[in-house]
Short mmCIF file of C-alpha atoms in Angstrom, two decimals:
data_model
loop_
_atom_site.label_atom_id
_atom_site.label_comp_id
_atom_site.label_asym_id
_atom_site.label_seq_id
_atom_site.Cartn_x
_atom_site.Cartn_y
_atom_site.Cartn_z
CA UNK T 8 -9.10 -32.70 -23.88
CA UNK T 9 -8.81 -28.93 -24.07
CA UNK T 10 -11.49 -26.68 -22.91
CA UNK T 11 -11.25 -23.25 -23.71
CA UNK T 12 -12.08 -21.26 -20.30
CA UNK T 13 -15.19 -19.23 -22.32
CA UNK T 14 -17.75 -18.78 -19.93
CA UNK T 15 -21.33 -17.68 -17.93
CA UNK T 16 -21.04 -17.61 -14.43
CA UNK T 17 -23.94 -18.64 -12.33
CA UNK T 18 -24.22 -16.29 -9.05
CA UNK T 19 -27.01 -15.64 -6.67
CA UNK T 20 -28.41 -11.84 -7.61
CA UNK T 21 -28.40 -10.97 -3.98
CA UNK T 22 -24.94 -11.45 -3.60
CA UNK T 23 -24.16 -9.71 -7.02
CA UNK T 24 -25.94 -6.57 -5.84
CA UNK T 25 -23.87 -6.55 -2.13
CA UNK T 26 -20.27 -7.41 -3.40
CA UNK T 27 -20.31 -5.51 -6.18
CA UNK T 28 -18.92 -8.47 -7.95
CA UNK T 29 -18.56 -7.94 -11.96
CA UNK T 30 -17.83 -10.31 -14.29
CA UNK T 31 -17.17 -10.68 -17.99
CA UNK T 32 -19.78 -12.35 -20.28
CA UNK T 33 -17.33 -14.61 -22.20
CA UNK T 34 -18.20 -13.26 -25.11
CA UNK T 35 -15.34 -12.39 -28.17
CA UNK T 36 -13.61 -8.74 -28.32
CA UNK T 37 -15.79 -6.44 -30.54
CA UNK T 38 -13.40 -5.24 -33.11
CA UNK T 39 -11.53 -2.61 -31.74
CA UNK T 40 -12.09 -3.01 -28.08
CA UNK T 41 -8.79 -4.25 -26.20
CA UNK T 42 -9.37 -7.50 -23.87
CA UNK T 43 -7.37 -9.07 -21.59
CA UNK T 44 -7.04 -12.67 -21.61
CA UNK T 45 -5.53 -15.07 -18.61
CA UNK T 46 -4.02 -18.07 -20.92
CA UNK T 47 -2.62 -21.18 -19.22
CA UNK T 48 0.20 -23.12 -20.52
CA UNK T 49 0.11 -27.19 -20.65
CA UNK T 50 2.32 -27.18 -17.60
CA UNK T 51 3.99 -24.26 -19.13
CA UNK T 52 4.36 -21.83 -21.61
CA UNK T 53 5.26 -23.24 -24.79
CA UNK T 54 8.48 -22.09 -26.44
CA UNK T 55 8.22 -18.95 -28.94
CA UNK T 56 5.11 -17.86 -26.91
CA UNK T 57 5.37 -14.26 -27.18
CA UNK T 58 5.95 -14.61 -30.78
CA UNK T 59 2.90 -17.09 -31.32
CA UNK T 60 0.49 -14.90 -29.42
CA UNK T 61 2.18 -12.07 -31.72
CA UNK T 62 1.09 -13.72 -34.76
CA UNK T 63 -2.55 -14.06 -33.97
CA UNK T 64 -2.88 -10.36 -33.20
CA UNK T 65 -1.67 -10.25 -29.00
CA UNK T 66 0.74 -8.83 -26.45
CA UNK T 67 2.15 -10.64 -23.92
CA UNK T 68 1.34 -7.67 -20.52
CA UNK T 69 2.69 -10.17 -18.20
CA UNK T 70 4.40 -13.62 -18.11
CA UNK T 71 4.13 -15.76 -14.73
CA UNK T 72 6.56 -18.69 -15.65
CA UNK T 73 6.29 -19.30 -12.37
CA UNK T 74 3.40 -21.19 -12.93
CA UNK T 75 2.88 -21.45 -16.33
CA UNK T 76 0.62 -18.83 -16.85
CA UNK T 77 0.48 -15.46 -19.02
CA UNK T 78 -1.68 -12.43 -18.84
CA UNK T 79 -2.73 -11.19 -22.67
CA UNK T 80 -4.40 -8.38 -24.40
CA UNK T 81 -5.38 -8.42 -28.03
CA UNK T 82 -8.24 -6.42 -29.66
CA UNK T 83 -9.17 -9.01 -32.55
CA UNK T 84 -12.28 -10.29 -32.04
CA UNK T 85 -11.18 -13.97 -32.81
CA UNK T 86 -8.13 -14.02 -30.56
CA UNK T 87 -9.77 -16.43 -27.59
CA UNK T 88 -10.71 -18.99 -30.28
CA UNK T 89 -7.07 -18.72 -31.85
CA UNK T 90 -5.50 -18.81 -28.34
CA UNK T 91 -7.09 -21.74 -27.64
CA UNK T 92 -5.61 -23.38 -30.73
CA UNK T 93 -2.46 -22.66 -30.26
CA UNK T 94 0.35 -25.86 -29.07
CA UNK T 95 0.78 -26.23 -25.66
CA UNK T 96 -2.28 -24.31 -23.83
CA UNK T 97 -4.61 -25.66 -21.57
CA UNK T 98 -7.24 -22.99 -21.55
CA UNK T 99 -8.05 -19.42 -22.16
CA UNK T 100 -10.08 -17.10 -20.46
CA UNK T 101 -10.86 -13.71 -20.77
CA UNK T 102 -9.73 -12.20 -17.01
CA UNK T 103 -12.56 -11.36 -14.93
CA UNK T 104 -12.93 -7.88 -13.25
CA UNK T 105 -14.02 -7.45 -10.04
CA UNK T 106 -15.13 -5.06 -7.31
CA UNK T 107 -13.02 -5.50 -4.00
CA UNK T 108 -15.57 -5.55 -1.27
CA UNK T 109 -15.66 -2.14 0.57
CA UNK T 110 -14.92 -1.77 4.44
CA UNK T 111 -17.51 1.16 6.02
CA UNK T 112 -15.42 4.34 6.74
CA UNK T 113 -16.62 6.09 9.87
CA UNK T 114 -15.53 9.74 7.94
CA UNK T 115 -14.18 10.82 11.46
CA UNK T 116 -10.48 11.86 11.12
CA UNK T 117 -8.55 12.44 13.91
CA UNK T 118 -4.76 14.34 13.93
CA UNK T 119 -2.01 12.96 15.06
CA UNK T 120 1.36 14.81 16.32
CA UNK T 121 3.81 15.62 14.72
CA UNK T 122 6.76 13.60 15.00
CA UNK T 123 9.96 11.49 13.32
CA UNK T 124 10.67 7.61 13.14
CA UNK T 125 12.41 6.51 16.50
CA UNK T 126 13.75 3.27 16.24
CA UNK T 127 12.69 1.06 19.89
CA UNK T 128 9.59 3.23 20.54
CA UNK T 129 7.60 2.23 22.72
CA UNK T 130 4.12 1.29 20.61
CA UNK T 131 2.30 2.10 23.93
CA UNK T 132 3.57 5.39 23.98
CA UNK T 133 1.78 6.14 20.54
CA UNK T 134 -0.98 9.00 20.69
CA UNK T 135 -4.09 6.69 19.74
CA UNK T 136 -2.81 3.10 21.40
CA UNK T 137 -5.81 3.57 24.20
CA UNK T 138 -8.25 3.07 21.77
CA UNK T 139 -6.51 1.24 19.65
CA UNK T 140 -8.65 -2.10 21.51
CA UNK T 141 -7.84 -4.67 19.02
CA UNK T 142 -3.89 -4.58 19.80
CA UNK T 143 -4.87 -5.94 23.59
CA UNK T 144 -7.73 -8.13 22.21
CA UNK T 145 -4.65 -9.90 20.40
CA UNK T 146 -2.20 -9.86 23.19
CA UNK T 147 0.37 -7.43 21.30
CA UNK T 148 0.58 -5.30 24.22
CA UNK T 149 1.70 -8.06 26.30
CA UNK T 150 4.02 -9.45 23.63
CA UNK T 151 5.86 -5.86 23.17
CA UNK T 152 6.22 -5.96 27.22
CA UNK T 153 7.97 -9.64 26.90
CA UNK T 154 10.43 -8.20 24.22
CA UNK T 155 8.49 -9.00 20.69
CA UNK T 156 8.24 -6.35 18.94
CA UNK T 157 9.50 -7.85 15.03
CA UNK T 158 12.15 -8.45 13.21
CA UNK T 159 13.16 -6.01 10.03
CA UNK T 160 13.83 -9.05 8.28
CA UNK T 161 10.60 -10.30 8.17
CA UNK T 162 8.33 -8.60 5.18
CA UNK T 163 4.71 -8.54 4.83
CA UNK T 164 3.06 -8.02 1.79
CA UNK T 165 -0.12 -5.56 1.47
CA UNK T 166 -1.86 -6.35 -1.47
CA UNK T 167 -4.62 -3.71 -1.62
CA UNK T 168 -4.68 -0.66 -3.32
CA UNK T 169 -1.12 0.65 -2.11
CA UNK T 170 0.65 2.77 0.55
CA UNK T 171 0.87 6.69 1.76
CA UNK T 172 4.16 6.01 2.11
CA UNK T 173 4.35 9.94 2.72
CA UNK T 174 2.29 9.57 5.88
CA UNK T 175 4.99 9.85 8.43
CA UNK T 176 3.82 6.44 9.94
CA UNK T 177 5.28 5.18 6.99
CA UNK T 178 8.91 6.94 6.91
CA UNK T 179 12.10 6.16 7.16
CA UNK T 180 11.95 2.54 5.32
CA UNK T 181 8.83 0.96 6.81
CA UNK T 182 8.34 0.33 3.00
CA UNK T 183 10.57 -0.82 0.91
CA UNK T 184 10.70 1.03 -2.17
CA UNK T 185 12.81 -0.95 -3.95
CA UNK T 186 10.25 -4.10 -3.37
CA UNK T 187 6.93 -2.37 -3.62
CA UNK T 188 4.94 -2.71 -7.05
CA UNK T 189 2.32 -1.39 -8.74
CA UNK T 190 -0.17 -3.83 -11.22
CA UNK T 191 -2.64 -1.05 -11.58
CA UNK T 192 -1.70 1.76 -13.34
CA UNK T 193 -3.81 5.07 -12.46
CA UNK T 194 -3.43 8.98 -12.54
CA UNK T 195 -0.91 9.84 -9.74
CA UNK T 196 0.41 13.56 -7.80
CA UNK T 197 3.20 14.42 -10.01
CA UNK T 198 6.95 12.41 -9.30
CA UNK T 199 4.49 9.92 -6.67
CA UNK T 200 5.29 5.99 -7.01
CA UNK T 201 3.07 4.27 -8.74
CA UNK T 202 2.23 2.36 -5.32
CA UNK T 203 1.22 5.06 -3.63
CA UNK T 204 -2.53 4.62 -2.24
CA UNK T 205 -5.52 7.39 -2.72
CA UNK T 206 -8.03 5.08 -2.05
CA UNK T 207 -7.47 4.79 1.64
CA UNK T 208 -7.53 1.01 2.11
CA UNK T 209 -4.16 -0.41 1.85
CA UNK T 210 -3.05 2.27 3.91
CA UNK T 211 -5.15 1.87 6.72
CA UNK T 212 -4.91 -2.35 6.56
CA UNK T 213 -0.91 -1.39 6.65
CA UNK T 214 -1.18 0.53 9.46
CA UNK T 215 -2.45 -1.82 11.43
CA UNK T 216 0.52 -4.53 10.88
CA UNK T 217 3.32 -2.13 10.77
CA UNK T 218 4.02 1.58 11.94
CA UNK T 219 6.40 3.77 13.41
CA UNK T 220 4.19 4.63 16.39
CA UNK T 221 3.91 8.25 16.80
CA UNK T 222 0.40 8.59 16.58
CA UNK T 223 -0.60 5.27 15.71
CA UNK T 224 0.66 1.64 17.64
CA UNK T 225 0.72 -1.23 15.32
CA UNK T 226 1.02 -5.32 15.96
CA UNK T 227 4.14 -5.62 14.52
CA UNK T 228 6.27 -2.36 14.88
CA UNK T 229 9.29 -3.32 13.38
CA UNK T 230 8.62 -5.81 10.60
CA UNK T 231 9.04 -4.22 6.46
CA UNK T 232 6.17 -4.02 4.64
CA UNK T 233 5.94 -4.38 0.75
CA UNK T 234 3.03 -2.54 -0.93
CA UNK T 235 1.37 -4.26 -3.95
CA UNK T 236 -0.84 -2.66 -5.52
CA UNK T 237 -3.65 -4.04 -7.09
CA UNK T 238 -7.08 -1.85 -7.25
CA UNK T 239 -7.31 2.37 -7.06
CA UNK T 240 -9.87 4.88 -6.46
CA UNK T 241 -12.82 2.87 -7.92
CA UNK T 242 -11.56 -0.43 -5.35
CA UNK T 243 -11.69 -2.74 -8.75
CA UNK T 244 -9.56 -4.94 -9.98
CA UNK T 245 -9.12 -8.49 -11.91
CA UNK T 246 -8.27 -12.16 -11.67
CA UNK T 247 -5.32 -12.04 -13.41
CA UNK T 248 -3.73 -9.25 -11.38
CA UNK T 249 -4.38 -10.86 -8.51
CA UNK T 250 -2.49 -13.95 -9.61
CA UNK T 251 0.54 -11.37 -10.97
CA UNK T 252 0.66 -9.85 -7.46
CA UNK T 253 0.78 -13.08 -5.30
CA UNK T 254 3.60 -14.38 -7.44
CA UNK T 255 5.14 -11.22 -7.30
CA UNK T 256 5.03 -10.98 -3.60
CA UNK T 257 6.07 -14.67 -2.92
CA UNK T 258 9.11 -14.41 -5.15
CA UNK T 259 10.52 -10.99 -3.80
CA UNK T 260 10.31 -12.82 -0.32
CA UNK T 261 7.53 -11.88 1.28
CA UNK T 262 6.94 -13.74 4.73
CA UNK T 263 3.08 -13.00 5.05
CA UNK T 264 0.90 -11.88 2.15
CA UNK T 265 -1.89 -9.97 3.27
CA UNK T 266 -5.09 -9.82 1.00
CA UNK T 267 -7.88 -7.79 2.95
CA UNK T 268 -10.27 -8.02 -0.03
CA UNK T 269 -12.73 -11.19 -1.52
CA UNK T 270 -15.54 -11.34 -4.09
CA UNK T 271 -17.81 -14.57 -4.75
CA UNK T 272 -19.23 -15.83 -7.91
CA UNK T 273 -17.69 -18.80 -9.81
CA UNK T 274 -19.59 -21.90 -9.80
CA UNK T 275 -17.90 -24.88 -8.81
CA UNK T 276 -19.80 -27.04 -10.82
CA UNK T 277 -18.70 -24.81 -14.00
CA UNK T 278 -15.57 -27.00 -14.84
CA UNK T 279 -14.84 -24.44 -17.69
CA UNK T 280 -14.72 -21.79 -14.84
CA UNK T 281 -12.33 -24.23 -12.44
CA UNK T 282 -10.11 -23.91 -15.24
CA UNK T 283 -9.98 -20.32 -14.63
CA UNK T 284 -10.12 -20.92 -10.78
CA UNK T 285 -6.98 -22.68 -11.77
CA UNK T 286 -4.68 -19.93 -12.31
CA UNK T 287 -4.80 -18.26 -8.82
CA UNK T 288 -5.11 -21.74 -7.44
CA UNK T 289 -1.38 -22.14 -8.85
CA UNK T 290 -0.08 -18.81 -7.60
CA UNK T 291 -1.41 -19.77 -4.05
CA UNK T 292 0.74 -23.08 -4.39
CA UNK T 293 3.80 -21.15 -5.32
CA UNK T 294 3.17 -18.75 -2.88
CA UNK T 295 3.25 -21.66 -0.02
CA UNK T 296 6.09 -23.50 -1.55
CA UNK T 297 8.10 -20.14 -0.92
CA UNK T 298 7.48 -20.71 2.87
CA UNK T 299 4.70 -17.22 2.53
CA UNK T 300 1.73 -17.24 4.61
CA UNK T 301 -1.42 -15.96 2.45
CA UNK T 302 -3.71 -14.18 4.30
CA UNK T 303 -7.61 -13.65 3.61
CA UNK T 304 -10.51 -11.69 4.97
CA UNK T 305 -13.41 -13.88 5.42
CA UNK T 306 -16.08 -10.78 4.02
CA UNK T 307 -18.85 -8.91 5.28
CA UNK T 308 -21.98 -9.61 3.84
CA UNK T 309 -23.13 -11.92 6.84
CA UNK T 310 -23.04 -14.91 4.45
CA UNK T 311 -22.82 -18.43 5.52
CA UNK T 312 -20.75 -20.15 3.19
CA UNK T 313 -21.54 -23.64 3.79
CA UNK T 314 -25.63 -23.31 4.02
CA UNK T 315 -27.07 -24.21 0.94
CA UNK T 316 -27.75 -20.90 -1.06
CA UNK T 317 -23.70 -20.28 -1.02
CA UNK T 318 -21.75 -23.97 -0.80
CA UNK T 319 -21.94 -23.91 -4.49
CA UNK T 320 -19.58 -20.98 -5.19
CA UNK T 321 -16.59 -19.88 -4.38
CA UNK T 322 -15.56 -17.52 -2.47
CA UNK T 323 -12.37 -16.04 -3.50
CA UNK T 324 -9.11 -15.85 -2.27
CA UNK T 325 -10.42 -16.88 1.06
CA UNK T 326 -11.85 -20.34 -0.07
CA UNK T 327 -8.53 -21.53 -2.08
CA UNK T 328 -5.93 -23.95 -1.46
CA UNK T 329 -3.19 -22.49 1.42
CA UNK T 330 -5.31 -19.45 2.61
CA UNK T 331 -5.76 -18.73 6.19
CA UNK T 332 -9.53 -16.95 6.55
CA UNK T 333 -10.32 -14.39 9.23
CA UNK T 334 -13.25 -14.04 10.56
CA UNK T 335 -14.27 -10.54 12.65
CA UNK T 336 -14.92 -9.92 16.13
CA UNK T 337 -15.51 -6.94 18.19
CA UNK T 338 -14.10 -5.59 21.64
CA UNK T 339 -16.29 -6.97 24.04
CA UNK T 340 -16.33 -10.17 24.83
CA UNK T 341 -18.57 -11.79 27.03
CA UNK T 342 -21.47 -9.51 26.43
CA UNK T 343 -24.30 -11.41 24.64
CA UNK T 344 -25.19 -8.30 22.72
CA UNK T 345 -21.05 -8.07 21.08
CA UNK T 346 -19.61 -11.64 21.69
CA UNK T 347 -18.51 -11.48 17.97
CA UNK T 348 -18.16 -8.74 15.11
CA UNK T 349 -21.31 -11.04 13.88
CA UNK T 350 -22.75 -10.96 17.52
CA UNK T 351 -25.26 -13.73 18.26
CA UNK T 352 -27.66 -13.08 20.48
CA UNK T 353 -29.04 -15.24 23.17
CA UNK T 354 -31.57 -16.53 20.60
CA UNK T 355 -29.47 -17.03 18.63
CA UNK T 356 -30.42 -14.21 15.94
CA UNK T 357 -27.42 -13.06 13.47
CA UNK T 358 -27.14 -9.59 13.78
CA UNK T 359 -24.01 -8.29 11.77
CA UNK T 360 -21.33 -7.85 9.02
CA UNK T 361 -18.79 -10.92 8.82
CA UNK T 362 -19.21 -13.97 6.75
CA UNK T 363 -18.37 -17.47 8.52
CA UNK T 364 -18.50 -20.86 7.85
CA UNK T 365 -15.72 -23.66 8.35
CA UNK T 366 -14.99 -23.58 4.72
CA UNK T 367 -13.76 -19.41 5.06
CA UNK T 368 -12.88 -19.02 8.70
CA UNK T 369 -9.76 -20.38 10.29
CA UNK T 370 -9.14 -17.99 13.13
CA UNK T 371 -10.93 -14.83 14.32
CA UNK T 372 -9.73 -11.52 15.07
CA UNK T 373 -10.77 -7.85 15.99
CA UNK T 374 -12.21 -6.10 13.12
CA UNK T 375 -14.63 -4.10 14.87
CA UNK T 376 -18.49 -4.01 15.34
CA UNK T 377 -21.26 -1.13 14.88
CA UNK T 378 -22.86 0.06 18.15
CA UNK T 379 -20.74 2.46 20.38
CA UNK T 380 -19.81 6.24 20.12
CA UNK T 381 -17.56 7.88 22.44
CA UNK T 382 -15.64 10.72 22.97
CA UNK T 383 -12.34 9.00 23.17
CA UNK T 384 -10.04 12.26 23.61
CA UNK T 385 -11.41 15.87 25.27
CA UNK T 386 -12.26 18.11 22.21
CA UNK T 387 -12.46 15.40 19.51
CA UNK T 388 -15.91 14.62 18.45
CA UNK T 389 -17.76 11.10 19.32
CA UNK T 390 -16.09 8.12 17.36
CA UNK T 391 -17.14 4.73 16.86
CA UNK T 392 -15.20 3.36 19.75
CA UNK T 393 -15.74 -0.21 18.74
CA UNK T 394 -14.41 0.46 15.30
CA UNK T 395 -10.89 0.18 14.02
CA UNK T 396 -8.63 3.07 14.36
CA UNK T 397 -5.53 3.08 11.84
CA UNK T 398 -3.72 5.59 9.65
CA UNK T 399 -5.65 7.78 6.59
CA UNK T 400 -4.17 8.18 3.26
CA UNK T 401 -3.47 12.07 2.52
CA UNK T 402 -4.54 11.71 -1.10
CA UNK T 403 -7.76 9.79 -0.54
CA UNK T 404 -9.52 12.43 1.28
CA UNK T 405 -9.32 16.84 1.98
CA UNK T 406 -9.62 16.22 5.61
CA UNK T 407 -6.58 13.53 5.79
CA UNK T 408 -4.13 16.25 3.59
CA UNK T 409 -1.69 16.13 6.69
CA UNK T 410 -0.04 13.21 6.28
CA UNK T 411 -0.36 12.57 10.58
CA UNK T 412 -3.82 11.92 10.41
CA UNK T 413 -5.87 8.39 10.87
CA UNK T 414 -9.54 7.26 10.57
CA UNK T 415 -12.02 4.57 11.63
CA UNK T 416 -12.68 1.46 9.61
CA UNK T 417 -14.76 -1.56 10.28
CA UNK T 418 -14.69 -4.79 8.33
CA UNK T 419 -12.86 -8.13 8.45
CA UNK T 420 -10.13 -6.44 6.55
CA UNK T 421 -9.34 -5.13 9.39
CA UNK T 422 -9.08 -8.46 11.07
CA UNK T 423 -7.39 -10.09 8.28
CA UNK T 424 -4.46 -7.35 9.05
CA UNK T 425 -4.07 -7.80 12.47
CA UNK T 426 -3.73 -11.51 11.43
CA UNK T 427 -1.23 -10.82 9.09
CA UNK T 428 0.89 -8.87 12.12
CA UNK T 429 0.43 -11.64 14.63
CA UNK T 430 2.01 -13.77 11.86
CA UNK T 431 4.96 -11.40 11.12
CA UNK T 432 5.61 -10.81 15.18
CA UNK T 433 5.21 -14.43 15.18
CA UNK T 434 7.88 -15.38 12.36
CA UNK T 435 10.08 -12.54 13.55
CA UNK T 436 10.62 -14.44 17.00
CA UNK T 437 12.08 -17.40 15.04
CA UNK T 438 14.19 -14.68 12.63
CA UNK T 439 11.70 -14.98 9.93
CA UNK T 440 12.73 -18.34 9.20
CA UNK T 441 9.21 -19.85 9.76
CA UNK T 442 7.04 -21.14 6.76
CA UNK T 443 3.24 -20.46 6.24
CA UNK T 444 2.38 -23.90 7.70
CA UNK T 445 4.53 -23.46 11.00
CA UNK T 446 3.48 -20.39 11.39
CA UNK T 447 -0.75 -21.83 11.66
CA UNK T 448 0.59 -24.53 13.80
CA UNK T 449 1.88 -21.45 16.40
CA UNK T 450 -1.61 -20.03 16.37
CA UNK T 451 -3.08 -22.58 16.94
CA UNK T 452 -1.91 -23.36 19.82
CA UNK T 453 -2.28 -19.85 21.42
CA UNK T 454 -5.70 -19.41 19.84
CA UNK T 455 -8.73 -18.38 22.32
CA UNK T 456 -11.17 -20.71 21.58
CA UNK T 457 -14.87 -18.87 22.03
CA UNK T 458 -18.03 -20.19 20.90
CA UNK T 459 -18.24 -23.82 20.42
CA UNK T 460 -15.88 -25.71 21.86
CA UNK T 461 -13.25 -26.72 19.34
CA UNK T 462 -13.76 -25.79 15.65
CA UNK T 463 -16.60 -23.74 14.90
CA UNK T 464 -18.02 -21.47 11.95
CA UNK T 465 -17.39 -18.23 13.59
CA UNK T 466 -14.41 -18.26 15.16
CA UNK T 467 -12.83 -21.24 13.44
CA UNK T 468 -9.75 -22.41 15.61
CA UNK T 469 -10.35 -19.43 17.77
CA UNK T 470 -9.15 -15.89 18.56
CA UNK T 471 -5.89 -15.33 17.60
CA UNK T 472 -3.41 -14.71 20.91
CA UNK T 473 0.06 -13.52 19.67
CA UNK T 474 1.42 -13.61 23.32
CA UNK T 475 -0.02 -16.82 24.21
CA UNK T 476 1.24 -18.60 20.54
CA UNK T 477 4.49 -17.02 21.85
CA UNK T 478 5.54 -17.95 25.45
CA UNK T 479 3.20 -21.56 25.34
CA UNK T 480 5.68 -24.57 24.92
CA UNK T 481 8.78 -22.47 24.36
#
């Protein structure tokens, strides 16, 4: 029988406030007002399906053969009810918008040099690399040292809210143009791409997988990244262009798709709002059957998604089907006061920002934690040592206008990315010829395992080690 995907979301008010997380109501377009619908095909689109969503007053915006699946807009108030009529569709939904959860920006900016792409630079020899901690929490240092350093053949995919590809971190082909997308259209600096980031996010996540490493040392140096864009200034965006851009990414041949964003809210008891759930579960399959390793941050709102108040939602993309979840953790391990970005005390008390939970966190990695100032470099002003240092979009802020500059961020975005470039240097060593599941099976192995032995909700399979998942058993 087919249910039309009309629907009220159940969510915990708490969590609303915190994520930011909006949805739509499920209620028919007033008359006049433009919606966009997410329709799913019985198995696929039927044939004549622009023309049939033509005739009940629609426009195809995107098609996603791929996986049966179309993105709609129509401004008749009746259209979900027609839709839903129509031979050969499983559901419709109207596509739900939502706020990508926000990473704390320190506002410190600090200048880099001036300098050009140098192809073999050393990554230690970068400006910033000394307090760049999470590279040596990860082992990259000691992978560079052993002769890892990437492979240009192996592409990551960024899907945030684009790239400063005019940052000079960023030159010389680090992205590729021809590759890189935009699936949210906003106000742009005259002649820019429409990929180009003035939020600040995607840049900084990018930086932290790939660079050239004049001011700024990255996990991956010489991997290709792919920006896809997919939120702007406000950090919104919606189901459906979530679902464009991971079968986007997948079929231009991304190797690791890195999503550094997650919102909560549909009810899995809601089987009208599974068969929403349904679409992005599909584009996750396709992704893995192209061999791409999805990538998720596991959030930071401190939630534990299995207790009780949470294990009826889901939490997505981290929570779906082929979606490795990264927890956060902070420089120093060992002390009881910073074992984790979370940090448990002795008692036992949960102090900070990342969510956990086995059903979110497969491995952990540095994403920084909120306690220490320093003065890392003579002259420059005290920085949150223990946060994440990576490049700063010239558009998104006055003070970043150089296009050398870079800025501290603290969130399990952060880890998600230096995931994503442990992955990449990880593929690269086996030419980029790795799939998504081989690639787990590597870090696995070479994962630190802190906390409770084995498994755990924090740290899942452990600390990822890109050195160790290297050299052990080759």
């Amino acid at each position: 029988m087919r249910v039309s995907m009309k629907f009220t979301v159940t969510i915990l008010i708490a969590a609303l406030a915190m994520s930011g997380f909006a949805l739509s109501t499920g209620t028919p377009a007033a008359a006049g007002e433009a919606m966009r619908y997410v329709i799913l095909g019985a198995g696929s689109l039927p044939v004549g399906f622009d023309s049939l969503i033509a005739s009940i007053g629609g426009r195809v915006v995107a098609r996603l053969d791929e996986i049966g699946a179309a993105i709609v807009e129509s401004d008749e108030p009746t259209f979900l009810y027609a839709a839903d009529a129509l031979p050969g569709i499983a559901g419709v939904a109207e596509d739900v918008a939502l706020q990508i959860e926000s990473d704390p920006v320190s506002g410190i900016v600090v200048e880099g040099i001036d300098g050009i792409a140098v192809e073999g630079l050393n990554p230690r020899g970068a400006k910033f690399f000394g307090v760049q901690w999470g590279l040596s929490n990860v082992a990259a240092d000691q992978a560079w040292a052993a002769g890892f350093r990437g492979n240009p053949v192996v592409k990551v995919a960024i899907l945030d809210s684009g790239i400063d590809i005019t940052h000079q971190e960023f030159s010389n082909g680090k992205v590729i143009a021809a590759l890189s997308k935009s699936f949210f259209p906003e106000s742009l600096p005259m002649g820019a791409p429409a990929y180009l980031d003035v939020h600040g996010h995607g840049s900084h996540v990018a930086g932290i997988i790939s660079t050239n490493g004049i001011s700024f040392a990255s996990v991956a140096p010489d991997v290709k990244l792919i920006a896809v864009k997919v939120s702007g200034r406000a950090g919104f965006t919606t189901l459906g262009t979530l679902a464009q851009a991971i079968v986007y990414a997948a079929g231009v041949g991304a190797d690791v798709i890195n999503m550094s964003f997650g919102s909560s809210g549909l009810s899995k008891d809601d089987l009208r709002a599974n068969h929403l759930k349904q679409v992005l579960w599909l584009a996750m399959n396709y992704a893995h059957s192209k061999g791409a390793l999805l990538v998720a941050s596991a959030g930071n709102l401190a939630i534990d998604w299995d207790g009780s108040a949470f294990k009826q939602l889901t939490k997505f993309p981290v929570q779906l089907n082929h979606v490795v979840g990264v927890s956060a953790t902070g420089p120093f391990f060992g002390d009881e006061f910073d074992s984790i970005g979370v940090a448990l005390t002795t008692s036992g008390d949960y102090l900070e920002y990342t969510d956990y939970g086995k059903s979110v966190v497969d491995f952990a990695a540095p994403g920084g934690s909120r306690t220490t100032y320093l003065v890392p470099f003579p002259g420059m002003p005290p920085a949150p040592a223990d946060w994440v240092l990576s490049v700063c979009a010239r558009f998104s802020s006055s003070t970043c206008a150089s296009g050398r500059a870079g800025t501290f961020m603290v969130g399990s975005s952060m880890a998600a990315a230096h995931m994503s470039g442990v992955a990449a240097l990880i593929d690269s060593a086996y030419g980029g010829r790795l799939t998504g599941d081989q690639i787990v099976a590597l870090l696995k192995k070479g994962a630190e395992d802190f906390g409770k032995p084995g498994f755990d909700e924090f740290y899942g399979h452990g600390r990822i080690n890109v050195y160790r998942s290297l050299t052990l058993n080759k």
